mmCIF file of C-alpha atoms and ligand atoms in Angstrom:
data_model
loop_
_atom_site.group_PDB
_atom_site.id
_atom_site.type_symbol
_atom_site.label_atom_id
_atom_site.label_comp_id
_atom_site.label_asym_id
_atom_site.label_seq_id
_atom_site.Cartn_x
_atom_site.Cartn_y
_atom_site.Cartn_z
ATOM 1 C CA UNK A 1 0.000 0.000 0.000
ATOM 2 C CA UNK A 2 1.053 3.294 -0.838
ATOM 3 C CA UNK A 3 1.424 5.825 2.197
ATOM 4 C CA UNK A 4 0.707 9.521 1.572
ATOM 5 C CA UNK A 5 1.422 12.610 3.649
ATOM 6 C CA UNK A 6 -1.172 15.218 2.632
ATOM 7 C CA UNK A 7 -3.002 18.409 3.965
ATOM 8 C CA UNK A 8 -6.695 17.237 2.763
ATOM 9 C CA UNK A 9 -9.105 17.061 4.619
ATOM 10 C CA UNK A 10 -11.418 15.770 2.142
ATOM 11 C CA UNK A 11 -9.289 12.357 1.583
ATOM 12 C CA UNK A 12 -8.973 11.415 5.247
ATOM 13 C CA UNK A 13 -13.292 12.320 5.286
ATOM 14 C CA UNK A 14 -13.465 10.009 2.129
ATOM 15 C CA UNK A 15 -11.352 7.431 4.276
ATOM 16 C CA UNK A 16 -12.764 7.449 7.565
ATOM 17 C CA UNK A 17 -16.265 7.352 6.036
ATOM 18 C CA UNK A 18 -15.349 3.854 4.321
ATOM 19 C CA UNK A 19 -13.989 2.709 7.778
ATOM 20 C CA UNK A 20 -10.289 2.621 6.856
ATOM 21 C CA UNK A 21 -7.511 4.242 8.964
ATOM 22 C CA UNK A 22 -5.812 7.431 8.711
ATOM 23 C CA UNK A 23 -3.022 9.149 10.594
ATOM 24 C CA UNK A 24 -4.428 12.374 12.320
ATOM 25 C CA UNK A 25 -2.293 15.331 14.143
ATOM 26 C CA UNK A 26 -3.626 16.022 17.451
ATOM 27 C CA UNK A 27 -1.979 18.359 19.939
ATOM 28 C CA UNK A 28 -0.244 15.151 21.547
ATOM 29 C CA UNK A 29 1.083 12.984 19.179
ATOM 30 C CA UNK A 30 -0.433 11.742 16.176
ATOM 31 C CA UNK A 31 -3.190 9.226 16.414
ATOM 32 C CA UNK A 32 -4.109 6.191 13.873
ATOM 33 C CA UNK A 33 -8.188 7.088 13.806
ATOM 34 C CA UNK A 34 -11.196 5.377 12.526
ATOM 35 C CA UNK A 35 -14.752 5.367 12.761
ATOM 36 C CA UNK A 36 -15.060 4.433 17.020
ATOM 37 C CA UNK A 37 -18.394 2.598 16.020
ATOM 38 C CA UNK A 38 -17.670 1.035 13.688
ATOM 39 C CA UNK A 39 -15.962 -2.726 14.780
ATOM 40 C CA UNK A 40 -14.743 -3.257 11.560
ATOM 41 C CA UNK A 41 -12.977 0.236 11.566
ATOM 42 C CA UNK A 42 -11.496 -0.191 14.834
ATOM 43 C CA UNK A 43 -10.575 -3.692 14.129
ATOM 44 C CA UNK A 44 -7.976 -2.339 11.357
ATOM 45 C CA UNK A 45 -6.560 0.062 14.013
ATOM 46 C CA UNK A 46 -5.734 -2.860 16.233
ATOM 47 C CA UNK A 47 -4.291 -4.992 12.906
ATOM 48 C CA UNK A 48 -2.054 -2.003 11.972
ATOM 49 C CA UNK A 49 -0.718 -1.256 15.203
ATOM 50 C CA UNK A 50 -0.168 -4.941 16.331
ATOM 51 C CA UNK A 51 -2.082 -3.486 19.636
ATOM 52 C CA UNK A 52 -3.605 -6.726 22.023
ATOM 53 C CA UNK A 53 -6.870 -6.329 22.109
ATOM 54 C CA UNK A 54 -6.678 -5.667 26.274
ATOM 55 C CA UNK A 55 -5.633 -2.398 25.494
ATOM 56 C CA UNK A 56 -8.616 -0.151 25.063
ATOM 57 C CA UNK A 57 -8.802 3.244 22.831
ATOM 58 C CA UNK A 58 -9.755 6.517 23.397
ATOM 59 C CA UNK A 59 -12.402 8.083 21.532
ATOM 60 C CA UNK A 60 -12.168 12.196 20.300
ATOM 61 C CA UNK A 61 -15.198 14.547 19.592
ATOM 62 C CA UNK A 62 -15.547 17.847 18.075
ATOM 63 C CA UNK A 63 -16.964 19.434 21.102
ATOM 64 C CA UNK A 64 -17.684 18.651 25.117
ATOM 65 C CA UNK A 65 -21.706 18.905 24.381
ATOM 66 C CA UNK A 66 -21.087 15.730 22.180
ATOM 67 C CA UNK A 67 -20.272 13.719 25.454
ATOM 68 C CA UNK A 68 -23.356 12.596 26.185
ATOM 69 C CA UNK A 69 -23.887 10.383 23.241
ATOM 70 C CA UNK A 70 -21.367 8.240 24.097
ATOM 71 C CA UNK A 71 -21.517 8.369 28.116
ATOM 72 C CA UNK A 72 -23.468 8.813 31.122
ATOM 73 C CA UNK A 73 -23.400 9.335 34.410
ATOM 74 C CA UNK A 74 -20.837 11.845 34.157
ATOM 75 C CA UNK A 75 -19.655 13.663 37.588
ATOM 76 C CA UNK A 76 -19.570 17.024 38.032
ATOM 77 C CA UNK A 77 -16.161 17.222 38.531
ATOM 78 C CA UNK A 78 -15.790 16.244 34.778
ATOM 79 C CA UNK A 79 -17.694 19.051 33.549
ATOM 80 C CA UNK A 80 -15.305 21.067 36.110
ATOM 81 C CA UNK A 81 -12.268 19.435 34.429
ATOM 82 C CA UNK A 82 -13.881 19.685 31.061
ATOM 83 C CA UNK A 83 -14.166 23.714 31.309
ATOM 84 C CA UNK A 84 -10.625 24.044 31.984
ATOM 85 C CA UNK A 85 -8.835 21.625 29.986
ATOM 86 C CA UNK A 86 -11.160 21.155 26.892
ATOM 87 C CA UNK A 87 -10.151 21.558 24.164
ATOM 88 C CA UNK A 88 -7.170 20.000 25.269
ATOM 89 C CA UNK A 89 -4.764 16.994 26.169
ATOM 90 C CA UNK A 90 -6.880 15.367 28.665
ATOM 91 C CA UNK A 91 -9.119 12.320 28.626
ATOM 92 C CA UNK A 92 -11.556 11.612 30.899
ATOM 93 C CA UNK A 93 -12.761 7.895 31.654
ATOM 94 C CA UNK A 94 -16.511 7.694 31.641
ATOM 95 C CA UNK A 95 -19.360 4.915 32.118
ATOM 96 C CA UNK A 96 -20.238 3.943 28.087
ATOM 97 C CA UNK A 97 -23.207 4.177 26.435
ATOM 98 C CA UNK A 98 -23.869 1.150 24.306
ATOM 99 C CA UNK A 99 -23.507 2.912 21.387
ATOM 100 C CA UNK A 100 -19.831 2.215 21.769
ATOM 101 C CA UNK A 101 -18.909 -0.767 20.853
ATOM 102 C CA UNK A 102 -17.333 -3.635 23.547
ATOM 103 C CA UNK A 103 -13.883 -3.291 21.232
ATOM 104 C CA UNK A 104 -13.129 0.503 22.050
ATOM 105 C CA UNK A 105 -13.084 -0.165 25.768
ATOM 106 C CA UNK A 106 -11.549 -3.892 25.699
ATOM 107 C CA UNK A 107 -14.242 -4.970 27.637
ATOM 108 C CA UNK A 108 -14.243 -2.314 29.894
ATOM 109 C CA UNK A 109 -17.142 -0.189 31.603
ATOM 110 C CA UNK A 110 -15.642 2.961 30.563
ATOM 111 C CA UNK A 111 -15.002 4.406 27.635
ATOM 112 C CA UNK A 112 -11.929 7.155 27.630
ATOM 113 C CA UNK A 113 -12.694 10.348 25.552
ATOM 114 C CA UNK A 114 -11.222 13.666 24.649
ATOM 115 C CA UNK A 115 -11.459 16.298 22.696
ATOM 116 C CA UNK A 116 -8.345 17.716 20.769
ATOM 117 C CA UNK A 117 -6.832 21.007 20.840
ATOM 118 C CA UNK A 118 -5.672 21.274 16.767
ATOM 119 C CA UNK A 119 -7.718 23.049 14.212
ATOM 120 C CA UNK A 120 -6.976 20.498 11.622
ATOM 121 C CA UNK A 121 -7.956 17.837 13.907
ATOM 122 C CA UNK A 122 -11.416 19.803 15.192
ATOM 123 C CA UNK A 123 -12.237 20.599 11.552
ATOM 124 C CA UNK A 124 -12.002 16.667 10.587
ATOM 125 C CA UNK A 125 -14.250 15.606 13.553
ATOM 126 C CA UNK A 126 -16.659 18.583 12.835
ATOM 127 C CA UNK A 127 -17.078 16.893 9.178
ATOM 128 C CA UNK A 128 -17.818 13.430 10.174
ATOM 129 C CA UNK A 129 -21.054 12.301 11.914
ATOM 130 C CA UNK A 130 -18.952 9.686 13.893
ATOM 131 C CA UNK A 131 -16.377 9.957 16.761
ATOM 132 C CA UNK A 132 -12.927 8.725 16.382
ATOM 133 C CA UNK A 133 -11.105 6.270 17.937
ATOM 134 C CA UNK A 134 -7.905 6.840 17.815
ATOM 135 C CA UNK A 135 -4.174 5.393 20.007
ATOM 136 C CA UNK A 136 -1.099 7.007 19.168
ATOM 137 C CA UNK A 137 0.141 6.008 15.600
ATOM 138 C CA UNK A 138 3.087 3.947 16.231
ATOM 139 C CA UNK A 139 3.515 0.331 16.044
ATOM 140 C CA UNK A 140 2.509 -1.302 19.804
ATOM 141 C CA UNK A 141 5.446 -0.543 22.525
ATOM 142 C CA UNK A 142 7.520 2.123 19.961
ATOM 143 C CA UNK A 143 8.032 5.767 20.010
ATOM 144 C CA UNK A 144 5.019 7.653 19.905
ATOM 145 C CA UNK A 145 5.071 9.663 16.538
ATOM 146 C CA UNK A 146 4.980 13.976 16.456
ATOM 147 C CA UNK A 147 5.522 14.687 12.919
ATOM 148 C CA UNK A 148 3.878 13.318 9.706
ATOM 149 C CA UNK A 149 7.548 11.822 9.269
ATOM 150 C CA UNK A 150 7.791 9.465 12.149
ATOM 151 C CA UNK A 151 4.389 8.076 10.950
ATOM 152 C CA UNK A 152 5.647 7.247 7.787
ATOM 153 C CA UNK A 153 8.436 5.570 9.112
ATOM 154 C CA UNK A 154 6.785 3.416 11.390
ATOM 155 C CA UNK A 155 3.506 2.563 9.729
ATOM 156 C CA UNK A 156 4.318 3.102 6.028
ATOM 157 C CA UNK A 157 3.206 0.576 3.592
ATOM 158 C CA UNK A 158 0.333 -0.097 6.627
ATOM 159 C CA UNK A 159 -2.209 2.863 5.454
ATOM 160 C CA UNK A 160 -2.957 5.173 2.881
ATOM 161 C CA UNK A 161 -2.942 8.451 4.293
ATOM 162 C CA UNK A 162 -1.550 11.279 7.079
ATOM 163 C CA UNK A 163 -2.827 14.318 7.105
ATOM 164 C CA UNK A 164 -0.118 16.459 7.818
ATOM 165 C CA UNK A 165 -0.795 18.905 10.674
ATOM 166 C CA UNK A 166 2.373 20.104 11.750
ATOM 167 C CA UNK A 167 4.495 19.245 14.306
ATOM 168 C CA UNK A 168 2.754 17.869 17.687
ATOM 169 C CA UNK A 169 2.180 21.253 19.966
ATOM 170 C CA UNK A 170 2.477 19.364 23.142
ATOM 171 C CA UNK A 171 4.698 16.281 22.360
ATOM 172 C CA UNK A 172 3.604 13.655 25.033
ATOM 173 C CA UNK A 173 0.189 12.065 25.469
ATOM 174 C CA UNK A 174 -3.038 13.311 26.915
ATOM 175 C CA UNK A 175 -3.202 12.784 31.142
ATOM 176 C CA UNK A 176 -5.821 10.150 32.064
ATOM 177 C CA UNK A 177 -8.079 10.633 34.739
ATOM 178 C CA UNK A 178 -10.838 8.492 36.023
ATOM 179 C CA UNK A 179 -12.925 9.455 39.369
ATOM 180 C CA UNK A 180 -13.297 7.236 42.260
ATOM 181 C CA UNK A 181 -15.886 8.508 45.207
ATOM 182 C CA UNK A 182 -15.408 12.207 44.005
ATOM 183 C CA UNK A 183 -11.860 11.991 44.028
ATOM 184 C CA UNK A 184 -10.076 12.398 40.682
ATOM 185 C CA UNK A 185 -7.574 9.819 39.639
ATOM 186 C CA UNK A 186 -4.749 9.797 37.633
ATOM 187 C CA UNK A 187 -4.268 6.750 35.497
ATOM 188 C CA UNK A 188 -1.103 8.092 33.104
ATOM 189 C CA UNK A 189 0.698 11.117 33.504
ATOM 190 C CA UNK A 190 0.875 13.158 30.373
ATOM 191 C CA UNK A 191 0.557 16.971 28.770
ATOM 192 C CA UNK A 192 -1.568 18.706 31.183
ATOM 193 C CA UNK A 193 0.186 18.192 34.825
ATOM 194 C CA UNK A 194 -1.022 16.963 38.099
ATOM 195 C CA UNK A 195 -0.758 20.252 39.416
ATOM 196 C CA UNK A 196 -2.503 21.891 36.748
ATOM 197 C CA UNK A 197 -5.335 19.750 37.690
ATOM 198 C CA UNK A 198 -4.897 19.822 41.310
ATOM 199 C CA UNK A 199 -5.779 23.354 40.895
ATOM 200 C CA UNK A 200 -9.363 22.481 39.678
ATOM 201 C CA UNK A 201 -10.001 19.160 41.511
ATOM 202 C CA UNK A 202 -8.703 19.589 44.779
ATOM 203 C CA UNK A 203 -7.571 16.072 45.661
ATOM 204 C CA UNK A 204 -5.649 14.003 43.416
ATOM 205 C CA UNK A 205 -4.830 10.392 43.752
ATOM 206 C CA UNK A 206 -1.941 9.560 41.351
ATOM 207 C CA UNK A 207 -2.534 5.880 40.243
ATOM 208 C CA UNK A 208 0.394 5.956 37.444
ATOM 209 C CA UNK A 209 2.133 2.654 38.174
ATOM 210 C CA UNK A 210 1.928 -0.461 36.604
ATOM 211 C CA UNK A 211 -0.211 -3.058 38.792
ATOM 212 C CA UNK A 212 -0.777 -6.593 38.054
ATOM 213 C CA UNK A 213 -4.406 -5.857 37.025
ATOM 214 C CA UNK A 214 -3.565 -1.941 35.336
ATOM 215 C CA UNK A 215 -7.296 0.183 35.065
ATOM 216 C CA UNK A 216 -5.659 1.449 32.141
ATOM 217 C CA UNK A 217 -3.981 -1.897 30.492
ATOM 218 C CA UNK A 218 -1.975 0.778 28.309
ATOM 219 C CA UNK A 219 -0.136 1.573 31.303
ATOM 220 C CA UNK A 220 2.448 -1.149 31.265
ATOM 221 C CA UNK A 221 6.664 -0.931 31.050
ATOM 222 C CA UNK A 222 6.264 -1.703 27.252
ATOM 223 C CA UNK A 223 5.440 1.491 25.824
ATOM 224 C CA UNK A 224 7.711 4.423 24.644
ATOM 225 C CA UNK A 225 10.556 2.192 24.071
ATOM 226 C CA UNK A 226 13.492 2.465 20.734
ATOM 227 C CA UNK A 227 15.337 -0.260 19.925
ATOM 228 C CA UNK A 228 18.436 0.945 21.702
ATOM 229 C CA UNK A 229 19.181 0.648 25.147
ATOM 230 C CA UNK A 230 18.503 3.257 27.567
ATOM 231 C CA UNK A 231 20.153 4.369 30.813
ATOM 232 C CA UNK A 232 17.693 6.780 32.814
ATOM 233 C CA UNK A 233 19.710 8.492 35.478
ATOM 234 C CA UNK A 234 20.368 11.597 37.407
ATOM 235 C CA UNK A 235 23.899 11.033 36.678
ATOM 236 C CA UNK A 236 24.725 10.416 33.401
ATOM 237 C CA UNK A 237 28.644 11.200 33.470
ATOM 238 C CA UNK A 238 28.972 8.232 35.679
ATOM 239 C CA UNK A 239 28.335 5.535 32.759
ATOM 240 C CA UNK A 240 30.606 7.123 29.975
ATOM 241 C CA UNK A 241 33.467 4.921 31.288
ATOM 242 C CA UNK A 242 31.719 1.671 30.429
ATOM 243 C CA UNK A 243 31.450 2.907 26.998
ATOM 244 C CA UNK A 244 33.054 4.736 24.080
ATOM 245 C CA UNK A 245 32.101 7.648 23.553
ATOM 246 C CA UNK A 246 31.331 7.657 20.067
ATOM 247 C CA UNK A 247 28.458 5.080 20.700
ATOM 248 C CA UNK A 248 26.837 7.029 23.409
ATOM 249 C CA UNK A 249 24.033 8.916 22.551
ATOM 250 C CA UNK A 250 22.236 11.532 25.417
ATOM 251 C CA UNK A 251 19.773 13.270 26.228
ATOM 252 C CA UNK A 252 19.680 16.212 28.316
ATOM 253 C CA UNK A 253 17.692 19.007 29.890
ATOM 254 C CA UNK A 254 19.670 22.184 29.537
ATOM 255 C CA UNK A 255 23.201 20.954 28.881
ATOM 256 C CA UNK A 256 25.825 18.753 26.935
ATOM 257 C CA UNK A 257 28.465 16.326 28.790
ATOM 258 C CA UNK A 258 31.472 17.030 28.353
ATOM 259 C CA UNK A 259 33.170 13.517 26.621
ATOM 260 C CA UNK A 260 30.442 13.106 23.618
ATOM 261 C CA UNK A 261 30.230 14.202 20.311
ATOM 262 C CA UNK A 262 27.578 16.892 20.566
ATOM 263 C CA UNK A 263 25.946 15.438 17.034
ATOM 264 C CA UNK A 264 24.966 12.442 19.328
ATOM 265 C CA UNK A 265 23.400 14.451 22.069
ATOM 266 C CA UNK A 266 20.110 16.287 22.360
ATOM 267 C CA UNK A 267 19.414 19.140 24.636
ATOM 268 C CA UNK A 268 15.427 19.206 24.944
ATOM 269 C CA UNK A 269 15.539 22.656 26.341
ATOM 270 C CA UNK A 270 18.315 24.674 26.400
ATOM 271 C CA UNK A 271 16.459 27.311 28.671
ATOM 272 C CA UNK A 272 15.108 25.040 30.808
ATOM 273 C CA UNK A 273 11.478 24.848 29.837
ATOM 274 C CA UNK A 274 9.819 21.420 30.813
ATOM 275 C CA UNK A 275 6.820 22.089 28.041
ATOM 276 C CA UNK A 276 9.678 22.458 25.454
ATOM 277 C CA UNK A 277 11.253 19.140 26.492
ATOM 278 C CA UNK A 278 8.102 17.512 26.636
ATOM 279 C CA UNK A 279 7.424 18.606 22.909
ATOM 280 C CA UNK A 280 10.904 17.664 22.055
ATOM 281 C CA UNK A 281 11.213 14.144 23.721
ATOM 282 C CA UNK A 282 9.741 11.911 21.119
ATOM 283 C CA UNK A 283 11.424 13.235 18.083
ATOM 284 C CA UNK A 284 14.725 13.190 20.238
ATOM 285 C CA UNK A 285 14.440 9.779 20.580
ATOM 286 C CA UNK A 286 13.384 9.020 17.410
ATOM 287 C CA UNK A 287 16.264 10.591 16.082
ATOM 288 C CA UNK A 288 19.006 9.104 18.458
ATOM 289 C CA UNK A 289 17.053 5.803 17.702
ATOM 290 C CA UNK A 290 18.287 5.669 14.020
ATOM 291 C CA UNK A 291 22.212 6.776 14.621
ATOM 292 C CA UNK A 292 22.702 3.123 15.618
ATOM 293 C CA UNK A 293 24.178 3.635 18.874
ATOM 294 C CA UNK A 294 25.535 1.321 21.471
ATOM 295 C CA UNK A 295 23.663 2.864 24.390
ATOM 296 C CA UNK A 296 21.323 5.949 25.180
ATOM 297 C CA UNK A 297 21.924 8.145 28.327
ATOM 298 C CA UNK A 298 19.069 9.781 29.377
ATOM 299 C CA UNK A 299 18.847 12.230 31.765
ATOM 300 C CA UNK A 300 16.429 12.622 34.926
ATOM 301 C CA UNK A 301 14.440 15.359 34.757
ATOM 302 C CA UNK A 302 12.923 17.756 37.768
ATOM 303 C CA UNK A 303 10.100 16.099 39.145
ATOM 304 C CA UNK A 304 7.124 19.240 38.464
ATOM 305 C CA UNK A 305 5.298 19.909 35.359
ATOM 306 C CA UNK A 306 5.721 17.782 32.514
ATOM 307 C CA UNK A 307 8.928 16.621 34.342
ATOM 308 C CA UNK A 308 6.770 14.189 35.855
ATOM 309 C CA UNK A 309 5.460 12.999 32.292
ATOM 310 C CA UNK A 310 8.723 13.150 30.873
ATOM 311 C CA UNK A 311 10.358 11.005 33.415
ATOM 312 C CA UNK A 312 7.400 8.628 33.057
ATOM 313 C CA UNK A 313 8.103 8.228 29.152
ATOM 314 C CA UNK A 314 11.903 7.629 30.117
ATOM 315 C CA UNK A 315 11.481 5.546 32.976
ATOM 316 C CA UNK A 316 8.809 3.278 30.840
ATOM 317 C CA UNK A 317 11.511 3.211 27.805
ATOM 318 C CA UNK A 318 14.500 2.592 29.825
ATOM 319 C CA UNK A 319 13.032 -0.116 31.161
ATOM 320 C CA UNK A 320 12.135 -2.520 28.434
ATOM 321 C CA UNK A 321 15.166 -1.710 26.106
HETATM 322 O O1 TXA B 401 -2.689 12.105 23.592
HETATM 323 C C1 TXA B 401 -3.257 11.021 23.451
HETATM 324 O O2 TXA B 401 -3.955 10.515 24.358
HETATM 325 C C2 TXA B 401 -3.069 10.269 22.129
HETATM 326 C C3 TXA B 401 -3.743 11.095 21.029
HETATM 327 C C4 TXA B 401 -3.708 10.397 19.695
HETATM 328 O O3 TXA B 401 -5.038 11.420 21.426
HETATM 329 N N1 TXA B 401 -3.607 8.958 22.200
HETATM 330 C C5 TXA B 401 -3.021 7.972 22.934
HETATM 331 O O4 TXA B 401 -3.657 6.761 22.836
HETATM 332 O O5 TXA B 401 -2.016 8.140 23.600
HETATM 333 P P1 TXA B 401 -3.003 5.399 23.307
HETATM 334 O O6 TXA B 401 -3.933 4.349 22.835
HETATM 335 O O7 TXA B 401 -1.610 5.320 22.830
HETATM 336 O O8 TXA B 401 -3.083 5.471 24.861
HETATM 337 C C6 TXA B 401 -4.356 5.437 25.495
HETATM 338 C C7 TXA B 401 -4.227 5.174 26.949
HETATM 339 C C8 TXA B 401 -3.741 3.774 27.223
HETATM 340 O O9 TXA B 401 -2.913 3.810 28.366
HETATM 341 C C9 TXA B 401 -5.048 3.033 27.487
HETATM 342 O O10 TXA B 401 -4.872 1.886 28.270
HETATM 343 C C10 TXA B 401 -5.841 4.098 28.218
HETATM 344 O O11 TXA B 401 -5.505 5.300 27.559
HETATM 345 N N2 TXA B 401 -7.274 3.839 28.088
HETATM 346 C C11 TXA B 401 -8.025 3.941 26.983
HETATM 347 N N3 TXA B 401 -9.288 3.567 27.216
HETATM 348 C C12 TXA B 401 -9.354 3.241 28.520
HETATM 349 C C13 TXA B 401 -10.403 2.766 29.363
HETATM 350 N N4 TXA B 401 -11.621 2.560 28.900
HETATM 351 N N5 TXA B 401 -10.095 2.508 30.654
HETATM 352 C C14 TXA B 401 -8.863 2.695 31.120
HETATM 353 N N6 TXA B 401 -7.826 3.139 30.371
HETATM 354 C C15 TXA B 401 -8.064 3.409 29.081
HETATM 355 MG MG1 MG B 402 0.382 4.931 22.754
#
């Protein structure tokens, strides 16, 4: 199959409305979408993806007073959430209406949903009379893609179409939150930070970790990871002596080490701006990825913000490789 990277908006329509994939630019990452009620359509994004089936999808809309077609019972303190953060990168679990099929949750009562801050991505779900399911358009447990590049690389030859919207605003995933008894809970760490939503909610319970039995199955050590190995420490000088330094590839908050070629290192905010590293950290890894390196050192960032997020991502990749 022949992969395309295109600005229309009428192809990906055409697409969608046939229940095939297409790459779509959110303000996250990009996301493989189809038709979320369709089974057949969200069958393909499993296929493509090589994504178990445990691992259920989040579904976007157009707008926050299209949540109540596909869930109920929604708190108050979702609405709350909803007025600060939506547009934006946050999903919300919610009980499912039926109209959703079993698929889209893996089983599951709840059906996550968002709504996406990117005009080209509002504009597309304003033209369809279906909401999109869509996970992050990499193939299961690799880099999440944020350019129209990364998607080609990963998934090319597996659809037809990405509709190019740019470079990913916010560069890691949407923060999930479920409620429990009132109480908002954190099931991944992502773009908007536990302190941002602290600020609204009051209590926070931070449920991040990978359990035996995960509420959100996408939350195990698999995901995020490149092919090379990763070191994720506060100290990266202290493991250039098990390697030369040619083969070492970092990456770093603010500043380079000393010992390695600075083509092999990658500085995710030279003024020290966690949302800038956040937007950079996929496409640094991606990069480093493909120099065919013996080892990646990556550094630990502060634990605020998106630090937290970024860590996460690190930690999670570090981990498996
Ligand atoms: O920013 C994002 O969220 C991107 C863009 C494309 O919107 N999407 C994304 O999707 O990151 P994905 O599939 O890569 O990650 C979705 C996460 C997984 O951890 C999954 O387990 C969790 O959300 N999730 C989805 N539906 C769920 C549900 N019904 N209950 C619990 N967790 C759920
Ligand atoms: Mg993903």
């Amino acid at each position: 199959m022949k992969t395309t990277i295109g600005r229309e908006l009428s192809v990906a329509i055409d697409l969608l409305s046939k229940n095939e994939v297409v790459a779509i630019p959110t303000e996250t990452v990009y996301g493989l979408a189809g038709n979320a009620l369709n089974i057949q359509a969200v069958q393909k994004i499993f296929a493509v993806k090589n994504r178990p089936l445990n691992n259920p999808l989040i579904v976007h809309l157009a707008a926050a007073d299209c949540l109540t077609e596909i869930a109920e019972n929604i708190p108050e303190l979702a609405w709350q959430l909803l007025e600060k953060f939506s547009p934006g990168p946050l999903t919300l679990l919610l009980p499912k209406k039926y109209i959703i099929p079993d698929i889209v949750t893996a089983g599951l009562m709840n059906v996550a949903v968002r709504i996406p801050k990117h005009n080209l991505a509002l504009e597309l779900l304003r033209n369809i009379n279906f909401p999109l399911a869509a996970p992050s358009a990499n193939p299961f447990g690799y880099i999440s893609p944020t350019k129209p590049e990364h998607v080609l690389k990963q998934l090319g030859g597996k659809i037809s179409y990405i509709l190019d919207g740019g470079t990913c605003e916010k560069g890691i995933e949407s923060t999930v939150v479920g409620f429990e008894n009132d109480t908002v809970v954190i099931h991944r760490l992502g773009a908007v930070s536990m302190e941002e939503i602290k600020k609204v909610a009051g209590k926070v319970i931070v449920k991040n970790k990978e359990t035996a039995k995960p509420a959100s199955p996408g939350m195990l050590s698999k995901h995020y990871s490149p092919k090379t190995k990763i070191i994720f420490t506060e100290t990266p000088e202290e493991f250039l002596k098990d390697f030369n330094p040619e083969d070492v590839g970092v990456i770093a908050f603010k500043k380079y080490l000393k010992q390695v070629p600075t083509e092999n290192q990658i500085l995710l905010s030279p003024a020290g701006d966690l949302n800038e590293a956040a937007k950079n950290l996929y496409s640094a890894l991606h990069v480093l990825d493909s120099k065919n390196l013996k080892i990646i050192l990556a550094e630990k960032f502060p634990d605020k913000g998106n630090g937290k997020a970024i860590n996460d991502r690190l930690g999670r990749a570090a981990d498996l490789s």
